XYZ file of C-alpha atoms in Angstrom:
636
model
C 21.636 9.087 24.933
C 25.310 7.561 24.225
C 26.332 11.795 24.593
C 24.948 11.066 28.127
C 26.257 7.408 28.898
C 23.426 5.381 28.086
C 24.105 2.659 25.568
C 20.867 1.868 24.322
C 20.447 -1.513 22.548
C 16.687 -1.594 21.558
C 15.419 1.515 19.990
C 12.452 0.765 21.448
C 13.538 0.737 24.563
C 13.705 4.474 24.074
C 9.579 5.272 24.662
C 9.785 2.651 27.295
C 12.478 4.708 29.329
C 10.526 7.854 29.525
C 7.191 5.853 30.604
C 9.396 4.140 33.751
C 7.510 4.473 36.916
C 9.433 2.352 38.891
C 13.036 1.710 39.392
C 14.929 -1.381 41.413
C 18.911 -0.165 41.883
C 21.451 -1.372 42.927
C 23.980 0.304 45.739
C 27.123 -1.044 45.299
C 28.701 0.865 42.005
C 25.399 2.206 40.868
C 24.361 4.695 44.246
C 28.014 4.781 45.218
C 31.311 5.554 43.389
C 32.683 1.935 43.546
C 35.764 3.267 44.842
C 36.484 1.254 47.771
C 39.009 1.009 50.713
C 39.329 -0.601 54.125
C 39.139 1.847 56.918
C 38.674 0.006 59.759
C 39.256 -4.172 60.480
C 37.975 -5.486 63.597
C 39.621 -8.746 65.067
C 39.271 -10.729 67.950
C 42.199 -8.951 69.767
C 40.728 -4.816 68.879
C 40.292 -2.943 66.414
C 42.513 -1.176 64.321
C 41.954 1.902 61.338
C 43.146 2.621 57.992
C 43.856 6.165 56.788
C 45.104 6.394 53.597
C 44.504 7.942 50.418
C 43.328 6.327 46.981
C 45.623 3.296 46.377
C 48.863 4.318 47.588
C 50.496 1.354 49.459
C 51.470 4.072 52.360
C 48.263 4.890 54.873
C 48.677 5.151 58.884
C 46.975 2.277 60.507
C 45.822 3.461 63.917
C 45.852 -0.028 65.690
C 45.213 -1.242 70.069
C 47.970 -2.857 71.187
C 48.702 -6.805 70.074
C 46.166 -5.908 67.350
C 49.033 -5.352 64.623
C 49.496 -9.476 63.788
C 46.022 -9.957 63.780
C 45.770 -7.364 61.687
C 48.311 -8.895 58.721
C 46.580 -12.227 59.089
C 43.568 -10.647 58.239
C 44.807 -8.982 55.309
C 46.640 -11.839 53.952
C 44.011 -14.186 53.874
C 42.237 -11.581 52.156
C 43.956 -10.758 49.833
C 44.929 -14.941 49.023
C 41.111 -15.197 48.294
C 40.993 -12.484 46.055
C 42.667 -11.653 42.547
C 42.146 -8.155 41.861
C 44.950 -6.046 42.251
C 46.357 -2.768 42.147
C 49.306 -1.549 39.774
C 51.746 1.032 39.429
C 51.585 3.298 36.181
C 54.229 5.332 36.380
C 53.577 7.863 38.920
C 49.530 6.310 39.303
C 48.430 3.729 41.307
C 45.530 2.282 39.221
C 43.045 -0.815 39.679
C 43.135 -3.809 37.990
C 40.201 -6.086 38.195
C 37.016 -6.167 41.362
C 37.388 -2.748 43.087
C 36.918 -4.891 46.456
C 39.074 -7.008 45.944
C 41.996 -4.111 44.932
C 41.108 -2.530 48.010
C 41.969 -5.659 49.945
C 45.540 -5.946 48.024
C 45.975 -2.437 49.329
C 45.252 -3.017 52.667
C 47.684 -6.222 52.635
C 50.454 -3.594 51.192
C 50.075 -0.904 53.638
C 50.009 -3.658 56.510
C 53.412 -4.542 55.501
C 53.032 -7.892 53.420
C 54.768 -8.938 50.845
C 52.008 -10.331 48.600
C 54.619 -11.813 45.891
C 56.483 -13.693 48.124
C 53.427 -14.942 50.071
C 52.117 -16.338 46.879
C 55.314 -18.136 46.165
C 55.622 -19.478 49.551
C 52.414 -20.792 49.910
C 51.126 -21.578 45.913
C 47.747 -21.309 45.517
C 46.460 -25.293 44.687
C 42.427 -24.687 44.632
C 39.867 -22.184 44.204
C 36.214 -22.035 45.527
C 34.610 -19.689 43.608
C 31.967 -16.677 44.683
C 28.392 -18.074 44.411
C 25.562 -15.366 44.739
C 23.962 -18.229 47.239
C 26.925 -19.225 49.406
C 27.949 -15.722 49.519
C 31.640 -16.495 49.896
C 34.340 -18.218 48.345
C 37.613 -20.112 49.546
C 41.072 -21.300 48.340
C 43.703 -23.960 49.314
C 46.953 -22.143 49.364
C 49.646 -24.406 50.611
C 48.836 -25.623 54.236
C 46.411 -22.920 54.587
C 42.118 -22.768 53.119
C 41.762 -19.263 53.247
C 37.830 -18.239 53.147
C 36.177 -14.885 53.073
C 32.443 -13.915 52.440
C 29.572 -12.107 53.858
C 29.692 -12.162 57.310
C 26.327 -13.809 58.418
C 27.960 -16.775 55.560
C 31.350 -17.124 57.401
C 30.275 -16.407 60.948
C 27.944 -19.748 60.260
C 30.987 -21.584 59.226
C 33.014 -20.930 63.365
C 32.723 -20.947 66.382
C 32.515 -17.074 66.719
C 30.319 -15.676 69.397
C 27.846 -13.204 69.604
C 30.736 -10.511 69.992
C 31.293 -10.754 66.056
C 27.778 -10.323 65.383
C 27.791 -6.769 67.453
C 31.045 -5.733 65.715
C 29.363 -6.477 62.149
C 26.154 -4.690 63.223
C 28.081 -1.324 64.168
C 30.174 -1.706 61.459
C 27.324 -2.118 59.039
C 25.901 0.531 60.683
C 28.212 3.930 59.355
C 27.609 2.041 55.948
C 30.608 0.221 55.430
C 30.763 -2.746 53.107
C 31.355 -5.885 56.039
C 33.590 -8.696 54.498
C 34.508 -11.433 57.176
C 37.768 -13.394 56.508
C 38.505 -17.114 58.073
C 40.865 -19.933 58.021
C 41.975 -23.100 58.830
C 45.008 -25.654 58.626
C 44.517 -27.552 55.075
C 44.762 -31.010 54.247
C 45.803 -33.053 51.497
C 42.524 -34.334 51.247
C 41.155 -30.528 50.907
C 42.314 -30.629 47.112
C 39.702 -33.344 45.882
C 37.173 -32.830 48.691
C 33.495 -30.787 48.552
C 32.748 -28.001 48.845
C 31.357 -28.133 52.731
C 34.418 -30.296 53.688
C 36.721 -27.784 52.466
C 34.255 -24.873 54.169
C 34.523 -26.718 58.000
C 36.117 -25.811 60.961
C 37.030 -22.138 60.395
C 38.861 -19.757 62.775
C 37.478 -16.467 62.501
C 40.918 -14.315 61.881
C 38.476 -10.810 61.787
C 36.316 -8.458 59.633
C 37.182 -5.808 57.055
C 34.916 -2.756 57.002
C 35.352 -1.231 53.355
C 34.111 2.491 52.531
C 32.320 3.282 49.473
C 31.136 6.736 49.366
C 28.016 7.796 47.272
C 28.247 9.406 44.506
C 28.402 13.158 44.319
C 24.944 13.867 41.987
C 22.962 10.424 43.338
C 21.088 12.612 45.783
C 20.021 15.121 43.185
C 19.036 12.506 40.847
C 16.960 10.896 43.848
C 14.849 13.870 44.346
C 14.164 13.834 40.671
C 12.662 10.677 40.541
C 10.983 11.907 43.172
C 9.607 14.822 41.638
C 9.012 13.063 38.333
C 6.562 10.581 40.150
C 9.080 7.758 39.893
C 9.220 5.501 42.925
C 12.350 3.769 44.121
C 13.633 0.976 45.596
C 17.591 -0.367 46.779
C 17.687 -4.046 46.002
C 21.333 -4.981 46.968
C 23.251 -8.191 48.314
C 24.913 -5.958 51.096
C 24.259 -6.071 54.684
C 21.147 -4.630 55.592
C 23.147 -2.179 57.978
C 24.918 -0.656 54.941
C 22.066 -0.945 52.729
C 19.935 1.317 55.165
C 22.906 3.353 56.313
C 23.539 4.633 52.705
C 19.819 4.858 51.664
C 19.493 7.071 54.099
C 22.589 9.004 53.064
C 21.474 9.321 49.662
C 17.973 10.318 49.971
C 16.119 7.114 49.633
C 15.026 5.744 52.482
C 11.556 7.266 53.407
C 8.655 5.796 54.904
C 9.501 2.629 52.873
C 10.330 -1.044 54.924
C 13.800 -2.335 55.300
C 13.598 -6.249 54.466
C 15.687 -8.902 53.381
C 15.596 -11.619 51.135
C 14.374 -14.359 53.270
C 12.060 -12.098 54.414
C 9.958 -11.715 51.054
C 6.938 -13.260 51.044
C 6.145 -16.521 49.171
C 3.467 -15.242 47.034
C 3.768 -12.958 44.092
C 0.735 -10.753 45.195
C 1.696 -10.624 48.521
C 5.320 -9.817 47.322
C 3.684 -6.995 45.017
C 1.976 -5.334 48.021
C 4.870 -5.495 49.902
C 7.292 -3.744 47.929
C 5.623 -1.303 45.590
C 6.025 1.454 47.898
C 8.385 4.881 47.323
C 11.847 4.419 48.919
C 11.724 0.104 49.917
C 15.406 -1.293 50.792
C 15.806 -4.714 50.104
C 19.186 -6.354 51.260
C 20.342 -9.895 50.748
C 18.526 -10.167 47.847
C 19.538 -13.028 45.110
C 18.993 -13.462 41.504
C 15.813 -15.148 42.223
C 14.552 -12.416 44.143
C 15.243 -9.999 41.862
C 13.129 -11.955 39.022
C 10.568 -12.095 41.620
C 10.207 -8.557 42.346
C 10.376 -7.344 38.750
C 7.685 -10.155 38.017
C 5.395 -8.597 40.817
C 5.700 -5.575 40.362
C 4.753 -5.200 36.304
C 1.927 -7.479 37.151
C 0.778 -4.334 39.260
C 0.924 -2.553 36.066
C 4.596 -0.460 36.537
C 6.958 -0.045 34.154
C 10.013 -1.607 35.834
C 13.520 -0.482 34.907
C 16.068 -3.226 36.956
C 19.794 -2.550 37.009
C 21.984 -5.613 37.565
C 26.053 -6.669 36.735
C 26.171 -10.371 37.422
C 25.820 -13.470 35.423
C 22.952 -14.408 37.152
C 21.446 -11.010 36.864
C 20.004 -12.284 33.469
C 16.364 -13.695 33.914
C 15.795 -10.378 36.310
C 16.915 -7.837 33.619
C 15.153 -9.801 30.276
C 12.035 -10.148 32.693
C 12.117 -5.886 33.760
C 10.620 -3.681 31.046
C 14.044 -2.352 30.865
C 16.793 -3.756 32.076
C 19.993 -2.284 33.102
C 23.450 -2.915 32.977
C 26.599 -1.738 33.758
C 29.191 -1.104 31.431
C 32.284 -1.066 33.667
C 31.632 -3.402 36.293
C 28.916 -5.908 34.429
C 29.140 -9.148 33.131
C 29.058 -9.489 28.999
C 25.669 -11.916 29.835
C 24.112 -8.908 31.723
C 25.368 -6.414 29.210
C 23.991 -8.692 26.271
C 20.630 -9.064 28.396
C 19.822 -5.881 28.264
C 18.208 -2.918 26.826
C 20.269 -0.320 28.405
C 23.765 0.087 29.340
C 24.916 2.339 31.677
C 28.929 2.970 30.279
C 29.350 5.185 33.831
C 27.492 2.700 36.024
C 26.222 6.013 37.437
C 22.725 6.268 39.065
C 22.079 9.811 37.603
C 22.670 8.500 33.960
C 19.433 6.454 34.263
C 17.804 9.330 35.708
C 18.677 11.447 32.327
C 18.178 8.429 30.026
C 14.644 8.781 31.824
C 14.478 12.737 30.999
C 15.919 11.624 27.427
C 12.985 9.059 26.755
C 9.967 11.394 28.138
C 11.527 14.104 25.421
C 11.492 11.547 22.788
C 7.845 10.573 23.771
C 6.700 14.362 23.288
C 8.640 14.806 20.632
C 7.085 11.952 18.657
C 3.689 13.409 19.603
C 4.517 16.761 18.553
C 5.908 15.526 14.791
C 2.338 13.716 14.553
C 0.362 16.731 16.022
C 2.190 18.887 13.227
C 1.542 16.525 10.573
C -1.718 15.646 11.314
C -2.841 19.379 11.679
C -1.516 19.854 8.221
C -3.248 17.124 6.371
C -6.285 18.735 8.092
C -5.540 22.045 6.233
C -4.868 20.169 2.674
C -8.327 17.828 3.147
C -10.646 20.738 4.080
C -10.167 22.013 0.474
C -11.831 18.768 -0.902
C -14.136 18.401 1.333
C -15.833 21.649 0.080
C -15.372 20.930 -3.411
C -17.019 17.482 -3.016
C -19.774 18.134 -0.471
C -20.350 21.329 -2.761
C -21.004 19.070 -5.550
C -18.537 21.145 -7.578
C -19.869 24.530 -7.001
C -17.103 25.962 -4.689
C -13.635 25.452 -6.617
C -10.575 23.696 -5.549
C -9.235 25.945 -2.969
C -5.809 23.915 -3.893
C -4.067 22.167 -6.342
C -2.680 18.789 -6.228
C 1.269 20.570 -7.078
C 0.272 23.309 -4.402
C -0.514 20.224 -2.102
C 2.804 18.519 -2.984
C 4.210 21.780 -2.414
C 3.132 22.129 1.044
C 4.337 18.375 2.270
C 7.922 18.896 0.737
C 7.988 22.776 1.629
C 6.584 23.081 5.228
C 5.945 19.467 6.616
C 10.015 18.389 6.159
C 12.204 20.535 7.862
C 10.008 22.058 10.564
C 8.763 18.582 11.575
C 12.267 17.234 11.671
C 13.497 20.323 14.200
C 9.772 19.331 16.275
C 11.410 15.744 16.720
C 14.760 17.147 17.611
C 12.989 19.654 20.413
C 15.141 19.441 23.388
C 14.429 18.511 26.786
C 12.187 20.987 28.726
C 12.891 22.419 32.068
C 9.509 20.906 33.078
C 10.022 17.649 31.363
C 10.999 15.599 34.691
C 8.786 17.488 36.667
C 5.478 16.012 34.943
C 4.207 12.402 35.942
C 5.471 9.474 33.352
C 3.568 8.711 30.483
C 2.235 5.291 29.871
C -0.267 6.050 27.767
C -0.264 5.315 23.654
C 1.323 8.050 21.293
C -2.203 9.372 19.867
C -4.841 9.537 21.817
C -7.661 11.869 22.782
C -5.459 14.631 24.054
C -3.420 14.371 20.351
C -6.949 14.138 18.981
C -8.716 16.724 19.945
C -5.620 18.987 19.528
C -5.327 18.397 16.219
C -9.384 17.845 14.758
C -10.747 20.372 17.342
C -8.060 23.273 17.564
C -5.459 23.147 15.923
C -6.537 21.584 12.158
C -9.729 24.009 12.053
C -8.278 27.151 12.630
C -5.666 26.500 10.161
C -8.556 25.198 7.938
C -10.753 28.567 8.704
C -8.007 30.426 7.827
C -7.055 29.086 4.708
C -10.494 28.798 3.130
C -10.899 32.187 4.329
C -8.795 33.886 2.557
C -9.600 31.840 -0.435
C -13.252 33.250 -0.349
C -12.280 36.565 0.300
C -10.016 37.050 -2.666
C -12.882 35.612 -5.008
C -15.649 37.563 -3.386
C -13.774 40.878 -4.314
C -13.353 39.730 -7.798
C -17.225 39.085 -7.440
C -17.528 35.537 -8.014
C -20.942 33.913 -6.441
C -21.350 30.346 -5.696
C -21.902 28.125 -8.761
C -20.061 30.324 -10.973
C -16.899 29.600 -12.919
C -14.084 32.185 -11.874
C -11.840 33.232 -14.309
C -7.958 31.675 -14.535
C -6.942 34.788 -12.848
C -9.188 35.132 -10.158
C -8.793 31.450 -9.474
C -4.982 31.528 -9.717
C -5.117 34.447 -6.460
C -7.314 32.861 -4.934
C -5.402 29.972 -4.362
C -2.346 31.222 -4.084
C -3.905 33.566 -0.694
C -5.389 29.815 0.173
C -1.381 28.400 0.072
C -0.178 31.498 1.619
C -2.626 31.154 4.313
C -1.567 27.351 4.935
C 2.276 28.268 4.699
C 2.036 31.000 6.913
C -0.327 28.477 9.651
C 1.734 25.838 9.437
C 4.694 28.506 10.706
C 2.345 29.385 13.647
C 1.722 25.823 14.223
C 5.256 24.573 14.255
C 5.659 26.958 17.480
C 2.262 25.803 19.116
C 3.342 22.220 18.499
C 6.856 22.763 21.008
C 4.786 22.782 24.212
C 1.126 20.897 24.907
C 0.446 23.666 28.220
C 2.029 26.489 27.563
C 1.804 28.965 24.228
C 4.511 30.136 21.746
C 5.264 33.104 23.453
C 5.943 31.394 26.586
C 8.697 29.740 24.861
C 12.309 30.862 24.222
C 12.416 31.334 20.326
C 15.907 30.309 20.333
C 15.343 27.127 22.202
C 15.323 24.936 19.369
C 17.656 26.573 17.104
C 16.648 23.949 14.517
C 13.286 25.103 13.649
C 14.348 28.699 13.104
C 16.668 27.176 10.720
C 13.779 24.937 9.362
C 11.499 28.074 9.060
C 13.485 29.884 7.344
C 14.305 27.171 4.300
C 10.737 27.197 4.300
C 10.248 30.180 3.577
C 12.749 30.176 1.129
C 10.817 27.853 -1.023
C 7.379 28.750 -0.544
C 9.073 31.342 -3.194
C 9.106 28.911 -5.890
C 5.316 28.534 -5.950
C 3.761 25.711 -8.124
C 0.557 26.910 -10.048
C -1.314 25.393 -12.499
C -4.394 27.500 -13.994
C -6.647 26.482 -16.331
C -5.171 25.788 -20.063
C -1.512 26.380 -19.206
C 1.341 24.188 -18.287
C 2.055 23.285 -14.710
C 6.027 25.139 -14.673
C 7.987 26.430 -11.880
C 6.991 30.037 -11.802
C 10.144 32.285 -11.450
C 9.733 34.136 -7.887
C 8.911 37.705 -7.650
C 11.719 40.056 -7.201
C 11.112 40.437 -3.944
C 11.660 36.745 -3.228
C 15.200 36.867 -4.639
C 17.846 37.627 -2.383
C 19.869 40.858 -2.267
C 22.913 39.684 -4.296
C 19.924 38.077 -6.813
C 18.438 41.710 -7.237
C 21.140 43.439 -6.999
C 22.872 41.364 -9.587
C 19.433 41.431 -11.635
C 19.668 45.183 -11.901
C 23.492 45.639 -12.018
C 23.530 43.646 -15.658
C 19.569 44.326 -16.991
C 19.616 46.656 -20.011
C 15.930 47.997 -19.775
C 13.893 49.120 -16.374
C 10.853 50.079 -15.325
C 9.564 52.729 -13.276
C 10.807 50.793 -10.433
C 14.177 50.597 -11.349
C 13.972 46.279 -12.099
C 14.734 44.673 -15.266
C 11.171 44.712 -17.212
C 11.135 41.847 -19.840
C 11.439 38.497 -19.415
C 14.419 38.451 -21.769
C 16.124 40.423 -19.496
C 15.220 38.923 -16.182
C 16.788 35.426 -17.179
C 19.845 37.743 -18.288
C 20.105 39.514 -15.137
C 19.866 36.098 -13.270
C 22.591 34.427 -15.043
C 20.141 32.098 -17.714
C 21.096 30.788 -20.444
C 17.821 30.180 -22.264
C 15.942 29.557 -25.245
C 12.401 30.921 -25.611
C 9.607 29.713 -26.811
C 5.966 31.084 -26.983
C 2.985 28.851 -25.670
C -0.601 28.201 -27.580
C -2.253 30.887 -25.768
C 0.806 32.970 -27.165
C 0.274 35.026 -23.804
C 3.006 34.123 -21.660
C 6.652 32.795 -22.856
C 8.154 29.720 -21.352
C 11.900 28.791 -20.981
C 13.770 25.429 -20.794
C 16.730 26.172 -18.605
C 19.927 25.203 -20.366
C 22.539 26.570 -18.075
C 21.942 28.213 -14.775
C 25.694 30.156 -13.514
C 23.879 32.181 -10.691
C 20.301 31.836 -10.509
C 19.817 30.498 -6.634
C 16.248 30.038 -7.817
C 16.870 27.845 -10.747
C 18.130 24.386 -10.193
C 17.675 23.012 -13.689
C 13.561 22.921 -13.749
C 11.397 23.739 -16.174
C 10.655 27.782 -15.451
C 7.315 29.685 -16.579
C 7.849 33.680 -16.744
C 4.382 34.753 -16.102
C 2.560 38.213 -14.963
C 2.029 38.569 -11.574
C -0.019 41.883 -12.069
C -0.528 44.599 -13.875
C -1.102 43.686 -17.667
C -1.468 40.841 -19.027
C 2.177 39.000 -20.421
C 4.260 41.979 -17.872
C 6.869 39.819 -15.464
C 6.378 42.954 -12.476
C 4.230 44.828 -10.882
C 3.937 47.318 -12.861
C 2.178 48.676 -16.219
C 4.941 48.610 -18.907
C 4.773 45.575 -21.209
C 7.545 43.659 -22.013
């Protein structure tokens, strides 16, 4: 997930992403690019536009006539209220601090002010700061309280008429961001004075309409959640005009209500009902809200993921089943809040964090399906045995056993849990159920498990009837030693069939691309490798590592073998056992066992053998006579 921008902070928080059925986002930064600039100002004299490009300090303002001193009082009160600004790096022009507020500097630079001198001029002596309730915030800057703030917050603090109101409205309306900037003549009384003293009296000086384009991939990543079965809804401080003019840009608006804060209703059920509806826009919203409407709608039984960058974004995001923050624009108490941070601030990296979690989710299940099927496979052996009172043999040994859950259950279950994301994965509805349950179940104990189990005992009863054992009787070492070893072979070669079934829950094998997990080729293979080394232990002899067939070696290992061995057989392979630890580079003392049958060698030195790794190795028959290392009749 960090490969894809999502910080995540709880590993938990991993299964709880993919089972997300309901997301609360925010617009400003999250839906859009967070790139702002002021394209149009509105003041009591006309109306004037900005075209520029990026932050360059040169843009052609397209203003009415008498509108151009409005215009830099606007602009410098702005940008005396705000403290973000833009820099020069060498040939760039890059942002330093609140993108709004840069793009307010900007504006006071291409209208022609000289920002520096201003400040020196007219030395800033208080600051009001932004409060998510008042909306706004104000400074004393020589003889001058500057104030600027969300327009319905300002326009309550003059005597603006109903003209303003219109102007903000249309604004709003081609989803610009609406900041409304005021003043008055300070006192010297303004420096010690409250809050709504300093606030009093304002002369509306005009509005700043700032452009924040979506981002290029939000409306994709809308129609996913969509898809997915993942309902959404804006929750933003904006205007409600912007809020609905870019939901509707992006793909989220639908059949969902447009409210605002003070419009939520008192109680949480009623709030619940209100909003848990696809495509809701919520504007003015506060902290308090937020908490509110994560509160409601979990107690509906959603799994609520809730972005939010402020300080007071806190109780919302630890209340959310996962909360978000952003990672460029957030506040360290929303980062450290929650579970997930977004390091683009981008919209579409929740939506793969989403796709991320549900693979995680099915991968889990499909390690445990694999697993599970397996110990089905290794059980079945003693359940005969036991419920036979004896009378059928072990089908396995406890070595073969050991074999198997080092051998096949490692490496193939490891690639299952690192099975990437299907092309259907976000197309499925989310999850919310536990990790096994009757679907897992009755995949494993009804399907899967048996016919691995059928199989295996199968093949173990086969190989005994033809050396004519009946039930009750004692096979001989031989016969018993096949037996199992078709039993193993039989598991080995089922748990390579089910490590393919176990990628997809609808669709079979051969549906699947073979190379879309290149891991569990990889895994498959190793596997194979050592089901070479086969551990056996028949009746009154050692449990050793039996020394693979020739055919298990590779081709540098036979052709090595038969490039040094002094004697051959009729096959053209080194025939005594002597001669096979030559050929494979073993430096060896023998010695003969009690049943003075078979020889068995303590490996001193091993210089080439990529089958012996210092263990103990037992040189047995493996057909033919009795005592001969190869398939064939010659004795050693």
């Amino acid at each position: 997930m960090a490969a894809r921008n999502a910080l995540v902070r709880r590993l938990d928080s991993v299964e709880t992403m993919g089972s997300t059925t309901f997301i609360c986002t925010d617009k400003t930064g999250t839906l859009t690019r967070n790139e702002m600039s002021a394209v149009e100002v509105w003041t009591p004299r006309g109306t004037a536009s900005v075209v520029g490009h990026g932050y360059a300090p040169t843009a052609r303002i397209d203003a009415e006539n008498g509108v151009a001193p409005a215009l830099r009082n606007v602009a410098l009160a702005a940008v005396r209220c705000s403290t973000g600004r833009m820099v020069r790096s060498g040939e760039l022009w890059t942002a330093h601090g609140d993108p709004m507020e840069v793009a307010l500097h900007v504006l006071a630079l291409r209208a022609g002010i000289d920002v520096s001198a201003e400040e020196t001029a007219r030395p800033l002596l208080r600051r009001l700061p932004f409060d998510s309730r008042r909306r706004r915030m104000s400074v004393v800057a020589g003889d001058q309280v500057y104030v600027k703030g969300a327009p319905d917050s300002v326009l309550a603090l003059t005597s603006a008429g109903d003209y303003a109101v219109r102007a903000v409205a249309e604004m709003a309306a081609k989803g610009l961001r609406v900041l409304a900037v005021a003043r008055r003549a300070a006192a010297v009384a303004d420096r010690d004075a409250s809050m709504p003293d300093v606030e009093r009296d304002l002369e509306l000086l005009g509005l700043v309409g700032l452009e924040d384009p979506p981002r290029d991939d939000v409306h994709a990543a809308v129609a996913a959640c969509r898809t997915a079965g993942i309902r959404l809804a804006m929750v933003t401080g904006d205007h409600i005009g912007t809020a609905t003019a870019i939901a509707q840009e992006v793909g989220l608006l639908r059949d969902g209500p447009v409210l605002e804060g003070s419009d939520l209703p008192a109680d949480d059920a009623a709030l619940g009902e209100l909003v848990d509806r696809d495509g809701v826009v919520i504007a003015r919203v506060t902290p308090e809200d937020k908490l509110r409407i994560a509160r409601a709608l979990h107690a509906r039984g959603h799994v609520v993921a809730m972005t939010g960058d402020g300080v007071n974004d806190g109780p919302a995001l630890r209340e959310a089943d996962i909360g978000i923050a952003m990672g460029r624009s957030g506040s360290d108490v929303a980062r450290e809040a929650a579970d997930v941070v977004l390091l683009d601030d981008n919209f579409a990296t929740i939506v793969a964090a989403i796709e991320l979690g549900r693979a995680t989710f099915a991968n889990i299940r499909r390690f445990l399906t694999y697993h599970l099927t397996d110990n089905v496979a290794e059980l079945t052996p003693f359940l005969f045995w036991a419920l036979s009172g004896g009378e059928i043999p072990l089908a396995l040994t406890v070595l073969q056993i050991l074999a198997l859950d080092i051998g096949t259950d490692l490496l193939p279950a490891l690639a299952l849990g690192a099975e990437p994301p299907s092309r259907t994965t976000m197309r499925q509805r989310p999850s919310t159920g536990a990790l096994i349950d009757r679907g897992v179940l009755g995949r494993v104990f009804g399907v899967l498990g048996p016919a691995e189990a059928a199989v295996e005992m199968a093949a173990f009863f086969v190989v005994l009837g033809l050396a004519g054992w009946t039930l009750g009787a004692e096979p001989s070492a031989q016969t018993l030693a096949a037996a199992s070893g078709a039993a193993f072979a039989a598991v080995v070669l089922g748990q390579l069939g089910n490590a393919f079934a176990c990628r997809s829950e609808t669709r079979w094998a051969g549906a699947l691309r073979m190379t879309g997990n290149p891991m569990l080729l990889l895994g498959g293979r190793r596997r194979d490798r050592a089901a070479g080394r086969v551990p056996v232990a028949p009746a009154g002899r050692p449990a050793r590592w039996q020394l693979p067939a020739p055919g298990g070696l590779g081709p540098r290992a036979r052709r090595t073998g038969r490039r040094r061995a002094g004697g051959r057989c009729r096959q053209g392979r080194p025939s005594s056992r002597r001669q096979w630890g030559s050929a494979l580079g073993l430096r060896s003392r023998l010695t003969p066992t009690t049943d003075g049958d078979a020889l068995s060698c303590r490996v001193l030195r091993a210089r080439r053998s990529p089958s012996s790794r210092g263990y103990p190795i037992q040189l047995g028959g493996s057909s033919g006579r009795d005592g001969c290392c190869l398939p064939c009749s010659r004795s050693p």
